């Protein structure tokens, strides 16, 4: 088999997997995935690895935390579908990464369109520019700058997309967006993350979600860095805390203390709830985020071939990591799990058919209290029909707008106050 035939086969396999995973039927996106050579954007990897439907970390900070990656192609396809790209459009991308996503967009908008990609890291911008040139897309404009400022020389834009997690809509993006623009961002919602496609409302004063999909991206840095923060418990194990989280005793979260708690046997609780791993994060995770200030996420990175150490039974696993959701407060943490034995669990109602039997493990002096509260949230979410992202709406009200959130949703709306935008998040 020749190299060309081998690469063609790898790309076709990736396209088939992405389309199946994402449910996307747009042939223009499929053609871009088929034609753009991802291995040229990941030259340090064997081509077989570059064409896996995985996110691939490409840069870490001094503490070893990942700060840039090539996103999972399936979520890239979903967000490109949300963006509703068409030939001739002008696109602004925040977060260049390897340049691969910019190449996909350039493939779709064609030579009559234009793509501008901005990255805060000069070395990443340089490499993205080199990758794009080697792949046949030298006309993509790559700028080393703070993405919060957009790129005025290329405005107005028909489409704006962020490929980093954001907690606000930069005024510059709104100012540089054309009249019929669509803006797609991975929005941080109290520790959970949603790819939200925003369009202008009928009044024009605020923006409303046209579609929402679960996602997970590294957070934006620079002047628009969000208030969410990660606390490292031990190398490879960290807890993601939402903004505004204050412990009951007024202290900050102590990572070393939490790690010590998690080394001890937990208090176990059964919930009687069964669901899928996807629903745990993009349904239950959002439910917790909008209803309890103590909600958090916990991730553990794994080396090749390793099994989870502290997060055994975590309901979500991916390339090199496992993760779960939970609640944290003074002197304790409670986590969702699927791995407790029968004699470790507090009995609950009989489970209904599903993929995962959800359980709760509480650690620390207040672990039992937090565990009971988390189990109650799980059961309330189940009783409500396990609502997920499909029943979620997000409205964005820029500070410059006179529009206010719809009072008819006030009883079940989470209001998130940001420097530039007020977000109203609610289920229907």
XYZ file of C-alpha atoms in Angstrom:
428
model
C 0.000 0.000 0.000
C 1.424 3.387 -0.977
C 1.662 6.294 1.454
C -1.028 8.182 -0.461
C -3.425 5.250 -0.363
C -2.716 4.742 3.332
C -3.396 8.400 4.142
C -6.570 8.318 2.085
C -7.761 5.324 4.045
C -6.948 7.004 7.363
C -8.864 10.118 6.361
C -11.875 8.140 5.173
C -11.946 6.240 8.445
C -11.799 9.510 10.394
C -14.613 11.035 8.331
C -16.823 7.983 8.885
C -16.175 8.019 12.623
C -16.727 11.769 12.967
C -19.991 11.685 11.028
C -21.272 8.796 13.132
C -20.231 10.400 16.434
C -21.399 13.925 15.647
C -24.500 13.125 13.624
C -23.481 15.814 11.142
C -24.790 15.403 7.599
C -23.293 18.497 5.957
C -21.317 17.279 2.954
C -19.196 20.442 2.919
C -17.893 19.619 6.398
C -17.308 15.989 5.401
C -15.410 17.128 2.298
C -13.221 19.437 4.368
C -12.379 16.631 6.810
C -11.626 14.373 3.866
C -9.427 16.869 1.986
C -7.512 18.751 4.693
C -4.424 16.731 5.767
C -4.578 16.757 9.581
C -1.216 14.992 9.864
C 0.510 18.103 8.481
C -0.856 20.052 11.458
C 0.488 17.435 13.883
C 3.905 16.699 12.348
C 5.260 15.259 15.609
C 2.795 12.354 15.438
C 2.617 9.291 13.193
C -0.185 9.862 10.636
C -2.190 6.980 12.112
C -2.385 8.860 15.425
C -3.188 12.175 13.754
C -6.281 10.669 12.137
C -7.838 9.365 15.339
C -10.980 11.140 16.535
C -9.152 12.416 19.613
C -8.087 15.735 21.082
C -4.296 15.992 21.144
C -2.438 18.236 23.592
C 0.200 20.311 21.807
C 1.475 22.637 24.566
C 1.628 22.682 28.368
C 2.460 25.403 30.866
C 5.252 25.364 33.454
C 3.053 23.347 35.836
C 2.355 20.712 33.216
C -1.232 21.817 32.632
C -2.363 21.663 28.973
C -2.873 25.099 27.389
C -3.270 24.243 23.705
C -4.440 21.287 21.664
C -5.831 20.061 18.405
C -9.492 19.579 19.317
C -11.392 16.330 18.788
C -12.532 16.337 15.136
C -16.090 15.315 16.124
C -16.648 18.425 18.265
C -14.955 20.522 15.579
C -17.506 19.193 13.086
C -20.378 19.928 15.463
C -19.256 23.525 15.971
C -18.668 24.035 12.253
C -22.216 22.800 11.696
C -23.448 25.282 14.323
C -21.545 28.021 12.496
C -23.508 27.347 9.254
C -20.570 28.238 7.033
C -21.068 28.987 3.353
C -18.789 29.963 0.456
C -17.771 33.615 0.411
C -18.135 34.270 4.139
C -15.606 36.138 6.273
C -14.710 34.261 9.473
C -12.920 35.318 12.671
C -11.467 32.482 14.778
C -10.298 33.000 18.363
C -7.622 30.418 19.184
C -5.488 29.248 16.274
C -4.161 26.065 17.880
C -2.423 24.048 15.180
C -4.280 25.849 12.367
C -6.290 22.751 11.431
C -9.714 24.220 12.219
C -8.863 27.360 10.242
C -7.973 25.154 7.272
C -11.307 23.325 7.515
C -13.140 26.654 7.510
C -11.062 28.015 4.633
C -11.913 24.865 2.654
C -15.632 25.545 3.182
C -15.737 29.327 2.579
C -13.527 28.907 -0.491
C -11.295 31.410 -2.266
C -14.052 34.053 -2.278
C -14.192 33.945 1.535
C -11.604 34.781 4.181
C -10.463 33.303 7.492
C -8.611 35.204 10.222
C -7.264 33.242 13.201
C -5.964 34.936 16.376
C -3.856 33.289 19.095
C -2.322 34.837 22.196
C 0.775 32.603 21.956
C 3.222 33.904 19.339
C 4.938 30.526 18.928
C 1.616 28.789 18.330
C 0.642 31.434 15.784
C 3.950 30.938 13.994
C 3.515 27.171 13.863
C -0.108 27.439 12.746
C 1.006 29.715 9.905
C 3.639 27.168 8.860
C 1.166 24.274 9.029
C -1.399 26.148 6.947
C 1.170 26.967 4.289
C 2.354 23.348 4.104
C -1.239 22.133 3.765
C -2.035 24.534 0.925
C -3.843 27.321 2.806
C -1.271 30.156 2.953
C -3.963 32.825 2.560
C -5.403 32.229 6.044
C -4.408 35.253 8.146
C -2.885 34.204 11.480
C -2.389 36.945 14.064
C -0.458 36.737 17.348
C -2.562 38.879 19.707
C -5.140 38.770 22.487
C -8.240 37.281 20.895
C -10.485 39.430 23.088
C -9.697 42.318 20.731
C -10.722 40.408 17.626
C -9.063 41.685 14.448
C -10.550 45.014 13.248
C -8.741 45.108 9.858
C -10.718 42.052 8.709
C -14.135 43.228 9.920
C -17.042 42.961 9.440
C -17.268 39.197 9.903
C -20.129 36.930 8.891
C -19.095 34.329 11.426
C -17.110 34.379 14.696
C -15.947 31.199 16.431
C -13.911 30.640 19.590
C -12.029 27.368 19.917
C -11.178 28.047 23.564
C -13.535 28.045 26.523
C -14.878 31.528 27.252
C -16.903 32.991 30.099
C -17.954 36.194 28.333
C -18.634 37.641 24.887
C -15.969 40.198 24.095
C -17.465 43.528 23.014
C -14.977 43.558 20.118
C -16.490 40.360 18.699
C -19.972 41.856 18.745
C -18.752 45.130 17.275
C -16.931 43.331 14.449
C -19.854 40.992 13.667
C -21.939 41.870 10.612
C -25.747 42.285 10.649
C -26.555 38.611 9.997
C -23.606 37.185 11.907
C -23.554 34.042 13.967
C -21.171 33.617 16.927
C -20.234 30.153 18.228
C -18.353 29.850 21.517
C -17.632 27.152 24.136
C -19.339 28.965 27.031
C -18.434 28.194 30.628
C -21.595 27.687 32.688
C -20.532 27.254 36.321
C -17.919 24.647 35.538
C -19.759 22.965 32.663
C -19.112 23.971 29.073
C -21.525 24.371 26.173
C -20.920 25.149 22.512
C -23.529 27.865 21.999
C -24.415 29.279 18.580
C -25.677 32.818 19.154
C -27.709 34.823 16.666
C -29.158 38.301 17.014
C -32.587 38.500 18.594
C -35.479 40.004 16.707
C -35.096 43.263 18.595
C -31.382 43.333 17.830
C -30.516 44.343 21.386
C -29.384 40.957 22.611
C -28.311 37.542 21.315
C -30.140 34.226 21.655
C -28.972 30.626 21.372
C -29.844 28.991 18.040
C -28.290 25.661 18.996
C -26.406 24.201 21.949
C -24.063 21.212 22.124
C -21.967 19.805 24.977
C -18.220 20.371 24.624
C -14.948 20.593 26.504
C -12.199 23.070 25.621
C -9.176 24.561 27.333
C -10.016 27.927 28.856
C -9.172 31.213 27.193
C -6.276 33.195 28.611
C -5.483 36.893 28.395
C -7.767 39.810 29.209
C -10.911 37.697 28.771
C -9.761 34.806 30.959
C -12.712 33.464 32.928
C -13.095 33.243 36.709
C -13.291 29.441 36.726
C -10.175 27.918 38.183
C -8.522 24.531 38.498
C -7.056 23.345 41.792
C -4.398 20.649 41.496
C -4.848 17.919 44.098
C -1.790 15.974 42.977
C 0.042 15.649 39.648
C -2.517 14.721 37.008
C -5.527 15.110 39.329
C -7.415 18.401 39.485
C -10.784 19.852 40.425
C -12.432 22.546 38.284
C -14.258 25.112 40.388
C -16.940 27.455 39.086
C -16.694 31.180 39.598
C -18.123 32.558 42.787
C -17.510 29.387 44.821
C -16.902 30.302 48.459
C -16.563 27.504 50.991
C -18.814 27.480 54.031
C -15.901 28.467 56.280
C -14.816 31.279 53.950
C -11.512 29.578 53.057
C -10.126 28.644 49.647
C -10.212 25.056 48.436
C -7.192 23.173 49.811
C -6.018 20.760 47.113
C -3.677 18.824 49.398
C -6.425 18.335 51.977
C -8.864 17.082 49.341
C -6.251 14.652 48.025
C -5.769 13.325 51.556
C -9.535 12.927 52.002
C -9.787 10.989 48.742
C -7.107 8.559 49.923
C -9.463 7.369 52.690
C -12.487 5.044 52.320
C -15.591 6.971 51.175
C -19.130 7.156 52.443
C -21.155 5.481 49.681
C -24.654 6.246 48.446
C -26.796 4.531 45.845
C -29.148 6.667 43.782
C -31.279 4.173 41.873
C -30.620 6.197 38.720
C -29.306 4.809 35.461
C -28.202 6.915 32.519
C -25.485 7.300 29.875
C -22.065 8.817 30.445
C -22.970 11.633 28.039
C -26.033 12.516 30.103
C -23.978 12.535 33.295
C -21.951 15.471 32.071
C -24.173 17.316 29.673
C -27.405 16.699 31.533
C -26.722 16.063 35.191
C -23.592 18.234 35.168
C -25.620 21.195 33.929
C -28.377 20.460 36.439
C -25.832 20.627 39.266
C -24.195 23.750 37.839
C -27.466 25.653 37.739
C -28.786 24.463 41.109
C -25.929 24.178 43.591
C -23.053 26.603 44.099
C -20.854 23.740 45.350
C -20.824 21.884 41.999
C -17.450 20.985 40.517
C -15.731 18.734 38.000
C -12.759 16.447 38.657
C -10.364 15.061 36.055
C -7.459 12.635 36.192
C -4.899 12.411 33.413
C -3.612 8.936 32.575
C -0.435 7.811 30.907
C -0.747 5.230 28.132
C -1.816 1.899 29.597
C -2.521 3.285 33.078
C -5.758 2.712 34.979
C -7.407 5.420 37.115
C -5.884 5.898 40.541
C -8.208 8.205 42.484
C -11.136 8.267 40.029
C -11.863 4.559 39.760
C -15.441 4.215 38.514
C -15.527 7.669 36.920
C -18.446 7.796 34.455
C -16.549 9.491 31.626
C -13.336 8.346 29.957
C -11.448 9.620 26.944
C -8.009 9.683 25.399
C -5.635 9.800 28.358
C -8.151 10.961 30.965
C -11.153 10.136 33.105
C -13.553 12.613 34.673
C -16.526 12.969 36.946
C -18.802 15.603 38.447
C -19.409 16.346 42.091
C -19.729 18.855 44.896
C -17.067 20.369 47.122
C -17.199 22.373 50.345
C -15.287 22.823 53.580
C -13.826 19.531 54.805
C -15.211 17.351 52.061
C -15.920 16.420 48.487
C -18.541 14.133 46.935
C -18.144 12.559 43.497
C -20.332 10.681 41.060
C -19.058 7.179 40.480
C -20.169 3.811 39.158
C -17.767 1.612 41.060
C -18.950 1.175 44.644
C -19.778 -2.316 45.821
C -23.235 -3.204 47.109
C -22.218 -3.204 50.799
C -20.664 0.266 50.454
C -23.860 1.915 49.216
C -26.794 3.361 51.115
C -29.825 1.586 49.562
C -32.075 3.500 47.167
C -35.069 2.707 44.997
C -34.573 0.000 42.397
C -32.737 1.183 39.271
C -34.394 1.583 35.886
C -32.796 0.225 32.701
C -29.816 2.236 31.441
C -26.118 2.130 30.766
C -24.618 3.296 34.074
C -25.854 2.853 37.617
C -24.971 6.155 39.295
C -23.551 6.102 42.779
C -21.982 8.739 45.014
C -18.772 8.619 47.030
C -18.302 11.192 49.803
C -14.829 11.922 51.177
C -13.658 13.830 54.246
C -15.312 14.809 57.534
C -18.310 16.254 55.660
C -18.248 13.639 52.921
C -21.428 11.901 54.091
C -23.331 15.195 54.200
C -22.161 16.227 50.734
C -22.745 12.717 49.395
C -26.348 12.702 50.572
C -26.942 16.128 48.990
C -25.390 15.019 45.691
C -27.467 11.822 45.645
C -30.598 13.918 46.199
C -29.681 16.136 43.229
C -29.206 13.051 41.046
C -32.638 11.752 41.991
C -34.295 15.153 41.438
C -32.706 15.375 37.981
C -33.966 11.897 37.170
C -37.480 12.738 38.405
C -37.469 15.769 36.076
C -36.864 13.489 33.098
C -33.054 13.774 32.953
C -33.071 17.143 31.102
C -29.980 17.846 29.025
C -28.565 20.409 26.645
C -31.406 19.904 24.144
C -33.805 21.576 26.575
C -31.427 24.367 27.513
C -31.458 27.944 26.251
C -28.917 30.709 26.727
C -29.667 34.374 26.086
C -26.840 36.929 26.096
C -27.469 40.555 27.059
C -24.520 42.874 26.358
C -24.062 45.600 28.964
C -24.564 48.111 26.141
C -28.052 46.721 25.406
C -31.255 48.076 26.938
C -32.847 44.610 26.686
C -33.435 42.664 29.908
C -33.939 38.918 30.519
C -37.444 37.623 29.888
C -39.327 37.840 33.220
C -41.457 34.804 32.255
C -38.404 32.558 32.743
C -37.356 34.121 36.052
C -38.518 31.184 38.167
C -36.135 28.722 36.533
C -33.345 30.907 35.164
C -29.706 31.043 36.208
C -28.347 34.572 35.716
C -24.594 34.717 35.161
C -23.107 38.180 35.516
C -19.964 38.873 33.499
C -18.036 42.053 32.861
C -19.415 42.568 29.337
C -22.493 40.343 29.272
C -25.356 39.058 31.412
C -26.306 35.480 30.495
C -29.702 33.952 31.210
C -29.576 30.138 31.278
C -32.797 28.159 31.550
C -34.426 24.831 30.716
C -37.681 24.565 28.800
